[in-house]
Short mmCIF file of C-alpha atoms in Angstrom, two decimals:
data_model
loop_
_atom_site.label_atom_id
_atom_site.label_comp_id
_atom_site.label_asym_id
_atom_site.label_seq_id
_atom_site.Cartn_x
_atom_site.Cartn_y
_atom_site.Cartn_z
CA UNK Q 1 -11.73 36.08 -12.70
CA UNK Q 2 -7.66 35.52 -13.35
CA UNK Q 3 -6.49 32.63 -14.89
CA UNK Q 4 -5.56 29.41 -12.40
CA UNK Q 5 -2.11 28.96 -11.37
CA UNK Q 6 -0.22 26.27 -12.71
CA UNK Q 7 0.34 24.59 -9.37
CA UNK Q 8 -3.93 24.44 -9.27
CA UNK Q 9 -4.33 23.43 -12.79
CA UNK Q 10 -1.94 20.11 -12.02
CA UNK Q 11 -3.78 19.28 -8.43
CA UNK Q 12 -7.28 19.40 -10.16
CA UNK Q 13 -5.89 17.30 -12.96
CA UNK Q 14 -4.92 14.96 -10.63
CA UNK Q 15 -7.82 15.37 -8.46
CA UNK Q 16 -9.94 13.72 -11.23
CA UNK Q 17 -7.63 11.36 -12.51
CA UNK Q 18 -7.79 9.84 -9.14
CA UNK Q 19 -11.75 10.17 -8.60
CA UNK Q 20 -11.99 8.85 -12.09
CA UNK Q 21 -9.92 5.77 -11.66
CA UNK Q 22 -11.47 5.55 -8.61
CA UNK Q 23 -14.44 4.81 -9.65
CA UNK Q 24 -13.72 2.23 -12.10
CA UNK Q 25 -11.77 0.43 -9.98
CA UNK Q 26 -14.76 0.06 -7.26
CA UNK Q 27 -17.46 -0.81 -10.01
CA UNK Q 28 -14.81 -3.68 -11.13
CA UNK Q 29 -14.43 -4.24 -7.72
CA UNK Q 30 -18.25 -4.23 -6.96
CA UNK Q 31 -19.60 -6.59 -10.17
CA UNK Q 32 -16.82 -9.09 -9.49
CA UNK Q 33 -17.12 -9.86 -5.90
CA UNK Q 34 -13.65 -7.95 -5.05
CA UNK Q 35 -12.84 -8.74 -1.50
CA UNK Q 36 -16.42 -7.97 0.23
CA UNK Q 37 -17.31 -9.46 3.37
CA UNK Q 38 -19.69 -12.87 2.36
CA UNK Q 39 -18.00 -13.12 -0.59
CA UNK Q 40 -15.06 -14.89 0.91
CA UNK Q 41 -14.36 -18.36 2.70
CA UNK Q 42 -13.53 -18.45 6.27
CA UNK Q 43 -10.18 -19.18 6.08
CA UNK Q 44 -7.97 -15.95 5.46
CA UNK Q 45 -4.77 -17.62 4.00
CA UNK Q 46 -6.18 -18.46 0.33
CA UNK Q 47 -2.02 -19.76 -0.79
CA UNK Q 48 -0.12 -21.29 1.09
CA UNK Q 49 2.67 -24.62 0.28
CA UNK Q 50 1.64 -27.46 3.28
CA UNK Q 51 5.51 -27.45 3.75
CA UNK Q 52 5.32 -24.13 5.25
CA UNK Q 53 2.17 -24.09 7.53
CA UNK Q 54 3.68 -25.35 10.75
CA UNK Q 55 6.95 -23.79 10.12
CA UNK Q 56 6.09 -21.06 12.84
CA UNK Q 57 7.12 -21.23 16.43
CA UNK Q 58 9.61 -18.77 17.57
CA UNK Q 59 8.21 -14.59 17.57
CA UNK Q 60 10.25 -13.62 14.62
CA UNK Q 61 10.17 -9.50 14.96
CA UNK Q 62 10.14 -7.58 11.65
CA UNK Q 63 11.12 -4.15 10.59
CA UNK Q 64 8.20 -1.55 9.29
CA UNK Q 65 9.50 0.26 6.41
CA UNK Q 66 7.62 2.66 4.03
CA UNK Q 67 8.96 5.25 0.94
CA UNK Q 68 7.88 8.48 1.33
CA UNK Q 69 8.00 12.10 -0.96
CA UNK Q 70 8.26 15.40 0.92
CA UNK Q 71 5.16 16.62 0.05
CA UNK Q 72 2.54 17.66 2.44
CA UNK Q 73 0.06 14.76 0.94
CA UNK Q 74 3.03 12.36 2.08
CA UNK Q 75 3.75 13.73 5.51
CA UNK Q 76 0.30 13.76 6.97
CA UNK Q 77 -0.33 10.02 5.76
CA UNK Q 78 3.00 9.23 7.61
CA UNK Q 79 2.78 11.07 10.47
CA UNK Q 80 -0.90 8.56 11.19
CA UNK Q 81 0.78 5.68 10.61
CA UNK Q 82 3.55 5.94 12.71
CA UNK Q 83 0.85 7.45 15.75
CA UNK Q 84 -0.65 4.11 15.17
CA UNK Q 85 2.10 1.98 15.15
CA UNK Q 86 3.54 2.73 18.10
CA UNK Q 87 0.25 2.11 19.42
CA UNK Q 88 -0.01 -1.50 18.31
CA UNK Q 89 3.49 -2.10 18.29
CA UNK Q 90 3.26 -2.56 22.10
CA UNK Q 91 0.55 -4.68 22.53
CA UNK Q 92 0.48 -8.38 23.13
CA UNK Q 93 0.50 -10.27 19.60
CA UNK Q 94 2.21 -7.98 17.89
CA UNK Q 95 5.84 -8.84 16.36
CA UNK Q 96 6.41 -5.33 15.20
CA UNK Q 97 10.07 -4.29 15.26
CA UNK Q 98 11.60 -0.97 14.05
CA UNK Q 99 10.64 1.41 11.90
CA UNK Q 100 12.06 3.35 9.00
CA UNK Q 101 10.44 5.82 6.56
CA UNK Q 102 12.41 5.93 3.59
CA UNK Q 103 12.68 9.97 2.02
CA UNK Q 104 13.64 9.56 -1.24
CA UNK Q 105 13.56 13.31 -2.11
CA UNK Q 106 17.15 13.24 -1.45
CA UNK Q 107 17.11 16.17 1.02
CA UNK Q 108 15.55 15.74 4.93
CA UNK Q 109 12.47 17.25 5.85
CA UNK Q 110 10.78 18.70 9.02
CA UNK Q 111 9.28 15.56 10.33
CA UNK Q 112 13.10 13.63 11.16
CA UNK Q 113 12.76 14.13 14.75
CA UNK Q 114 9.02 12.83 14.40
CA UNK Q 115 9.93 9.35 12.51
CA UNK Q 116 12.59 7.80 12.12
CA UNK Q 117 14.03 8.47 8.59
CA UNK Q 118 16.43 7.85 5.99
CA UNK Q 119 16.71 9.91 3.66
CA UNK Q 120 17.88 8.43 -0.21
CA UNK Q 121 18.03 9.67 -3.51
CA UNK Q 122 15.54 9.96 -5.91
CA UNK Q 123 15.90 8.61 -9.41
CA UNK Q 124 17.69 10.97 -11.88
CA UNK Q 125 15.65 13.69 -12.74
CA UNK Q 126 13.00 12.57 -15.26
CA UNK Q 127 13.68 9.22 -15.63
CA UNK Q 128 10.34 8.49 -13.34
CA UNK Q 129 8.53 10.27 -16.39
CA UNK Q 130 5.83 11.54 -13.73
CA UNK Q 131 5.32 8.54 -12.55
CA UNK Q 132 6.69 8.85 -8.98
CA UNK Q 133 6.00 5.07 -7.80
CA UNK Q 134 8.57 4.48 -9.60
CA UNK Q 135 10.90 5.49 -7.07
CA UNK Q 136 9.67 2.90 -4.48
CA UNK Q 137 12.43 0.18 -5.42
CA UNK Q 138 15.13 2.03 -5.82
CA UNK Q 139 14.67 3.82 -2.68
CA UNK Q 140 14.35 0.24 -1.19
CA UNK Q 141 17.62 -0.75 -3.05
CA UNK Q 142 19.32 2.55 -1.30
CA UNK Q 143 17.83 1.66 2.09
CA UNK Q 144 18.99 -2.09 1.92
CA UNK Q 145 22.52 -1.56 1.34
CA UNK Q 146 22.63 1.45 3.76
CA UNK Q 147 20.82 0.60 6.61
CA UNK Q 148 21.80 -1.42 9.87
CA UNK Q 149 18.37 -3.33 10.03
CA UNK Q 150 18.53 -5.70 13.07
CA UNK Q 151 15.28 -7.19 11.95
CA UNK Q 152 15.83 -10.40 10.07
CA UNK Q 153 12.25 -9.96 8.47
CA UNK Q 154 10.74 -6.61 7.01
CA UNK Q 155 6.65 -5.52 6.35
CA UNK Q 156 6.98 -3.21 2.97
CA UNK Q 157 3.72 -0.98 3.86
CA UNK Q 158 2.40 2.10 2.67
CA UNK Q 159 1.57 5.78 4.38
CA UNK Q 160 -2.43 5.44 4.04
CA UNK Q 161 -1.96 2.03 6.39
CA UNK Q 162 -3.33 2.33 9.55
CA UNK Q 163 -2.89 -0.88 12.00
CA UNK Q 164 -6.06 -1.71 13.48
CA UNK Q 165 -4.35 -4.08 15.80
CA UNK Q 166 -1.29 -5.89 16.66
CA UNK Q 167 0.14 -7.37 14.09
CA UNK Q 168 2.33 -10.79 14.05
CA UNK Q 169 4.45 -12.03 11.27
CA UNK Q 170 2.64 -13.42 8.91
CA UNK Q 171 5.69 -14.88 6.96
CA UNK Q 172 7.06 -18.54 7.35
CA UNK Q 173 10.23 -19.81 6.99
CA UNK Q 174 11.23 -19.44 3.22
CA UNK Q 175 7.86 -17.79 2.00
CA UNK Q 176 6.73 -14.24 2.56
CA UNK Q 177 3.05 -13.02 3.13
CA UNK Q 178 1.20 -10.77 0.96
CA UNK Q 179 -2.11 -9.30 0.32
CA UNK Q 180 -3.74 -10.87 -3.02
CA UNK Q 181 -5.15 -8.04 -5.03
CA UNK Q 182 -7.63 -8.76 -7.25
CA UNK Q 183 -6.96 -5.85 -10.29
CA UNK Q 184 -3.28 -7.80 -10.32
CA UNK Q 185 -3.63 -10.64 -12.65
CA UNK Q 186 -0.69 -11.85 -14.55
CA UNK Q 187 -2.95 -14.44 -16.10
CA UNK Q 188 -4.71 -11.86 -18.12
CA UNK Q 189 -2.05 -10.04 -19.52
CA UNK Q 190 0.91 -12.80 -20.63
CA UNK Q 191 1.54 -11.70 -23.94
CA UNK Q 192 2.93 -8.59 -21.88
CA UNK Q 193 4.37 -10.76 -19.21
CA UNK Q 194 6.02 -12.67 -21.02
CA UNK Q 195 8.82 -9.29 -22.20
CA UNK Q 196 9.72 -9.60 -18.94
CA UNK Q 197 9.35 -13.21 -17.37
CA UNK Q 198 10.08 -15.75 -20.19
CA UNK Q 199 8.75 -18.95 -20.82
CA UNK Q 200 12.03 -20.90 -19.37
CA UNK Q 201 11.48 -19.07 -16.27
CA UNK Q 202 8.03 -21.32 -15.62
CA UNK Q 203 4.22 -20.53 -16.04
CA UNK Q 204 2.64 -17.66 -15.42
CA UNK Q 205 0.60 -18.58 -12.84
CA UNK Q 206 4.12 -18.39 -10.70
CA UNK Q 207 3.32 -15.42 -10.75
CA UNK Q 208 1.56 -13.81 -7.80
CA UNK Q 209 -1.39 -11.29 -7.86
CA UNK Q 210 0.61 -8.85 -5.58
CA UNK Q 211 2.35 -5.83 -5.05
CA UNK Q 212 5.53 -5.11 -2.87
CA UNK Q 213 2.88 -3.97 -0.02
CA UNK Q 214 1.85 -5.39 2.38
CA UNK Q 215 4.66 -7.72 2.08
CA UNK Q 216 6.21 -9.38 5.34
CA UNK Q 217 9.59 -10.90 3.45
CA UNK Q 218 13.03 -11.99 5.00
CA UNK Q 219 15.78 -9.66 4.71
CA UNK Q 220 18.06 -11.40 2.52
CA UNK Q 221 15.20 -12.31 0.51
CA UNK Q 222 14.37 -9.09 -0.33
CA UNK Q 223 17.96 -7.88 -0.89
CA UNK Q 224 17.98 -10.11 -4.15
CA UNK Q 225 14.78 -9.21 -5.47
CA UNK Q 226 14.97 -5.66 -4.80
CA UNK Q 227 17.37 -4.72 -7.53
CA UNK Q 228 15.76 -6.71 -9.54
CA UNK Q 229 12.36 -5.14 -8.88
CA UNK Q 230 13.85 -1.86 -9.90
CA UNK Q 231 15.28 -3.22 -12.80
CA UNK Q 232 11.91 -4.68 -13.71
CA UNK Q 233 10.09 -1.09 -13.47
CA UNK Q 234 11.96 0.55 -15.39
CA UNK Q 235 11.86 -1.78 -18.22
CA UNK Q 236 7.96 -1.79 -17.63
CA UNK Q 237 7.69 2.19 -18.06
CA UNK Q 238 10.24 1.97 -21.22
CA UNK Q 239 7.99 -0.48 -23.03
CA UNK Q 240 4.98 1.93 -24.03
CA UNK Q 241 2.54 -1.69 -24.27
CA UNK Q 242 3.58 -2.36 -20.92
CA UNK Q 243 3.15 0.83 -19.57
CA UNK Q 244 -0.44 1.50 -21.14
CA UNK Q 245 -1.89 -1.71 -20.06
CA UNK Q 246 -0.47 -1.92 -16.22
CA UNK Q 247 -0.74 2.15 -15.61
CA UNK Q 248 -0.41 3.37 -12.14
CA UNK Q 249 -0.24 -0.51 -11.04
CA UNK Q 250 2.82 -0.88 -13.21
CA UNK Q 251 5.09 -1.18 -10.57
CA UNK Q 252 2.80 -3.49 -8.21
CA UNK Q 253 3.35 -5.75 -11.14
CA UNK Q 254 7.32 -5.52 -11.38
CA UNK Q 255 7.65 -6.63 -7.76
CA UNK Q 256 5.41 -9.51 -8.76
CA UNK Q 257 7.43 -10.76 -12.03
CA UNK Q 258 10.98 -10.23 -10.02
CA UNK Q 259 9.65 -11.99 -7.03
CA UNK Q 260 8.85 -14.94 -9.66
CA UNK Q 261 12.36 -14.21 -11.47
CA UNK Q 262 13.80 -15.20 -8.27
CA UNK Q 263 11.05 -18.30 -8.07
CA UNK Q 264 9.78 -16.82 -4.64
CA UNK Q 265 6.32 -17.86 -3.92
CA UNK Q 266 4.11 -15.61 -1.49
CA UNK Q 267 1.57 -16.85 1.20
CA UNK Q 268 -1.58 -14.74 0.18
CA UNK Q 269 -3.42 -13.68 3.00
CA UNK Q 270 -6.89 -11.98 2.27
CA UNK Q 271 -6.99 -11.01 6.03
CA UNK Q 272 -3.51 -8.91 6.23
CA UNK Q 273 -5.50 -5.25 5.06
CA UNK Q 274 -9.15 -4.59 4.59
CA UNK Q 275 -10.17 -1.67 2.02
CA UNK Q 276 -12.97 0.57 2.75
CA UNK Q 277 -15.68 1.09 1.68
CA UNK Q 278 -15.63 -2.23 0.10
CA UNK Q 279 -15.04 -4.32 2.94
CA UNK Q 280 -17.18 -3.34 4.87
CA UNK Q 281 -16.21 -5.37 8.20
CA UNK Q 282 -13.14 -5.20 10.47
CA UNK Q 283 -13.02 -8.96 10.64
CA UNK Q 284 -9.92 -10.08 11.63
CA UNK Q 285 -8.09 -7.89 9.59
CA UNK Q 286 -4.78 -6.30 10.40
CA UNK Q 287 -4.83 -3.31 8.65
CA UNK Q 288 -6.83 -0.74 7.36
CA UNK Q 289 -5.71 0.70 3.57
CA UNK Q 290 -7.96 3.93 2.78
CA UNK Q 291 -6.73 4.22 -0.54
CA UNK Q 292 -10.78 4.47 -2.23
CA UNK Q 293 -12.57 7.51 -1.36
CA UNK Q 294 -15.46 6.77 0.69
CA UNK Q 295 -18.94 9.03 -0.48
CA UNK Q 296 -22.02 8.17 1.09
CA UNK Q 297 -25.49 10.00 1.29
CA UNK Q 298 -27.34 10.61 4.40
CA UNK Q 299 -28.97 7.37 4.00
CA UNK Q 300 -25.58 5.92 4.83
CA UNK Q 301 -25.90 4.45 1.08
CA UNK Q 302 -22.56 4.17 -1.01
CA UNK Q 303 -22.89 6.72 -4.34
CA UNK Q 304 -20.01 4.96 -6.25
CA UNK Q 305 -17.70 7.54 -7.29
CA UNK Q 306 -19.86 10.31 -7.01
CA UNK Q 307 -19.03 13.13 -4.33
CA UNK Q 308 -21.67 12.37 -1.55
CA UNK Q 309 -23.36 13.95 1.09
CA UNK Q 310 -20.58 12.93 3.50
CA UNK Q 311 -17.59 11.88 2.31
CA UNK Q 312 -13.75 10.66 3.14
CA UNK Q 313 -11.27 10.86 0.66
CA UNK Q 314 -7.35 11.12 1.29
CA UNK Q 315 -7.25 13.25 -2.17
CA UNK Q 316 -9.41 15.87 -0.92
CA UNK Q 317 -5.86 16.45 1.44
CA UNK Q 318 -3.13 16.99 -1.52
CA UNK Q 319 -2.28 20.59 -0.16
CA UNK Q 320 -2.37 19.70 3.04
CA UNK Q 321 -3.41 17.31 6.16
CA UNK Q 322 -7.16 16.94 7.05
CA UNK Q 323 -8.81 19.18 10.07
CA UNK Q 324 -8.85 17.79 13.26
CA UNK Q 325 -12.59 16.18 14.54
CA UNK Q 326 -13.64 15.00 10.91
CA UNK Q 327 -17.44 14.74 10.91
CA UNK Q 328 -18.18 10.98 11.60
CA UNK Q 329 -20.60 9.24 8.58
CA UNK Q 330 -23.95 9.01 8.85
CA UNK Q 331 -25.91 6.35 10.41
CA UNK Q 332 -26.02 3.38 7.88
CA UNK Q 333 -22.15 3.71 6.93
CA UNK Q 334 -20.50 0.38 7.37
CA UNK Q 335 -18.27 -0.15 10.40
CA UNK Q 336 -14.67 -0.01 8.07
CA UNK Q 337 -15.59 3.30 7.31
CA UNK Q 338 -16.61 4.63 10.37
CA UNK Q 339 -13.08 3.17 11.99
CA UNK Q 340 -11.27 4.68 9.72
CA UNK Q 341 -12.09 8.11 10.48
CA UNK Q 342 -11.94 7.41 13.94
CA UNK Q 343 -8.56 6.13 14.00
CA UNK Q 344 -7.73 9.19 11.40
CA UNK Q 345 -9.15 11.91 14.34
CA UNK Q 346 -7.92 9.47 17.40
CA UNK Q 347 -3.83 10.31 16.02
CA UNK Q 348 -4.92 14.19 14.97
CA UNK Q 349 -5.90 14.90 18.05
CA UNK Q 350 -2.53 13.51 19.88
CA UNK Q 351 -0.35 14.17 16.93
CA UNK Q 352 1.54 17.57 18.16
CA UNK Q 353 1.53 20.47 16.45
CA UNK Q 354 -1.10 18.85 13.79
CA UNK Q 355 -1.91 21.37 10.50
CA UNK Q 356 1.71 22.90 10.82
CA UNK Q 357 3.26 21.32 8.39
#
């Protein structure tokens, strides 16, 4: 048998990083409550400032924006989000504007007459140290001061977000709306917070347990954080403390520190994304986020990490986009998951020229 290629060596390497940290991340999840159906009140907006509750009444449109890489793991995610926003984007409730994918590769790629795209630099060469994340803000800094964005409010979202429905803005007057995630907690690390978010600046409870996605935020708003942001990460990933304790959340935490550094307080909404297979019900959720891999037995019974029986992960995909027609889950499987792959073959099979990429 000859030795494995490079390439392969890297994609299984990360191929088990990702299953690994998967699974830690949905035990945590699992033991402490995490975001599962039951374990949450009824009312989906869990922060919110009184001043700002009734501040709605005018349909205030908002730009979708995403960064993207070039790579094949990238463009298929993209390519279903964008099928399924211009499906909800139309629909009554929905306060979806334009859209932009931001390529910060630096060069354009085969899918700019698919989606709309702007293509930005990446950061210098090696400077993201592998971690390419890292190149979220300042692609968002790039975008900012380049684009003509009519929108006066933008959603920061992701390319494994699939809209389940029409979405509204979910932002008010002076505060933005985010999803609280509940591995970000400021609280527990401000010994480290404090490097970057000093004790002048206010507690650290300011400090909101968020990342830059889903984020509805004003324009203007998110022209002064957004340097700042960048600035932020790339202190985090100098500081070798920093950078071991926050890992591949590092910058989810910088947006949250320069969002505080700017005293900008976030309405967390609990009902803006659901995350399968821990919630397990569409609810009134807004969007679906399939970044867990989803293994399940015959039975329909979770197995935690370990490959299943039947199973859904986006990882499985890094050389490429899934077939057409996955193989729906077995009876049992909660509805989240079973919409999810759904949704997934709904935009394969109208996507043109799907698997060419």
């Amino acid at each position: 048998m000859g030795r494995a290629s490079p390439v392969l060596l890297v994609l299984l390497a990360l191929g088990f990083f990702f299953a690994t940290y998967n699974l830690l991340t949905m035990i945590f999840h699992y033991r402490s409550g995490g975001n599962r159906e039951g374990a949450l009140s009824s009312d989906p907006i869990i922060e919110m400032p009184e001043s700002a509750r009734n501040l709605k009444n005018a349909k205030l449109p908002f730009h979708v924006a995403l960064t993207a890489t070039d790579a094949p793991y990238s463009k298929w995610q993209c390519r279903i989000m964008y099928y399924w926003y211009k499906k909800q984007k139309e629909l009554p409730g929905s306060e979806m504007g334009g859209f932009t994918r931001i390529l910060h590769s630096g060069i354009p790629d085969n899918l700019m007459d698919e989606i709309p795209t702007m293509v930005v630099d990446p950061l210098p060469s090696g400077l993201d140290r592998g971690y390419v994340v890292l190149n979220r803000p300042w692609a968002f800094v790039q975008w900012l001061q380049k684009a003509t964005i009519e929108e006066e409010y933008i959603l920061m979202a992701e390319p494994d977000h699939i809209f389940i429905k029409p979405l509204p803005n979910l932002a008010r007057v002076g505060y933005p709306a985010a999803f609280p995630f509940f591995y970000i907690k400021p609280d527990q690390h401000e010994k480290i917070v404090r490097k970057f978010y000093p004790e002048e600046k206010g507690p650290v409870k300011n400090i909101d347990p968020i990342g830059n996605s889903p984020v509805i935020i004003k324009k203007d708003m998110l022209e002064k954080i957004a340097p700042t942001w960048m600035n932020v990460s790339l202190n985090m990933k100098d500081d070798p403390e920093t950078d071991k304790a926050f890992g591949w959340v590092l910058e989810m935490y910088a947006y949250a520190v320069a969002s505080a550094l700017h005293g900008v307080q976030h309405i967390l909404r609990k009902d803006f994304m659901l995350q399968p297979p821990w919630d397990t019900e569409l609810g009134k959720k807004f969007i679906i986020h399939y970044t867990y891999g989803c293994d399940y037995n015959l039975k329909g019974e979770l197995t935690y990490g370990k490959f299943g029986e039947w199973r859904f992960d986006k990882r499985s995909y890094l050389r490429g986009p899934p077939p057409k027609n996955l193989a729906l889950p077995p009876p049992g499987v909660p509805e989240s998951v079973v919409t999810l792959v759904k949704m997934v073959n709904e935009a394969t099979a109208n996507i043109p020229n799907w698997g060419t990429e």
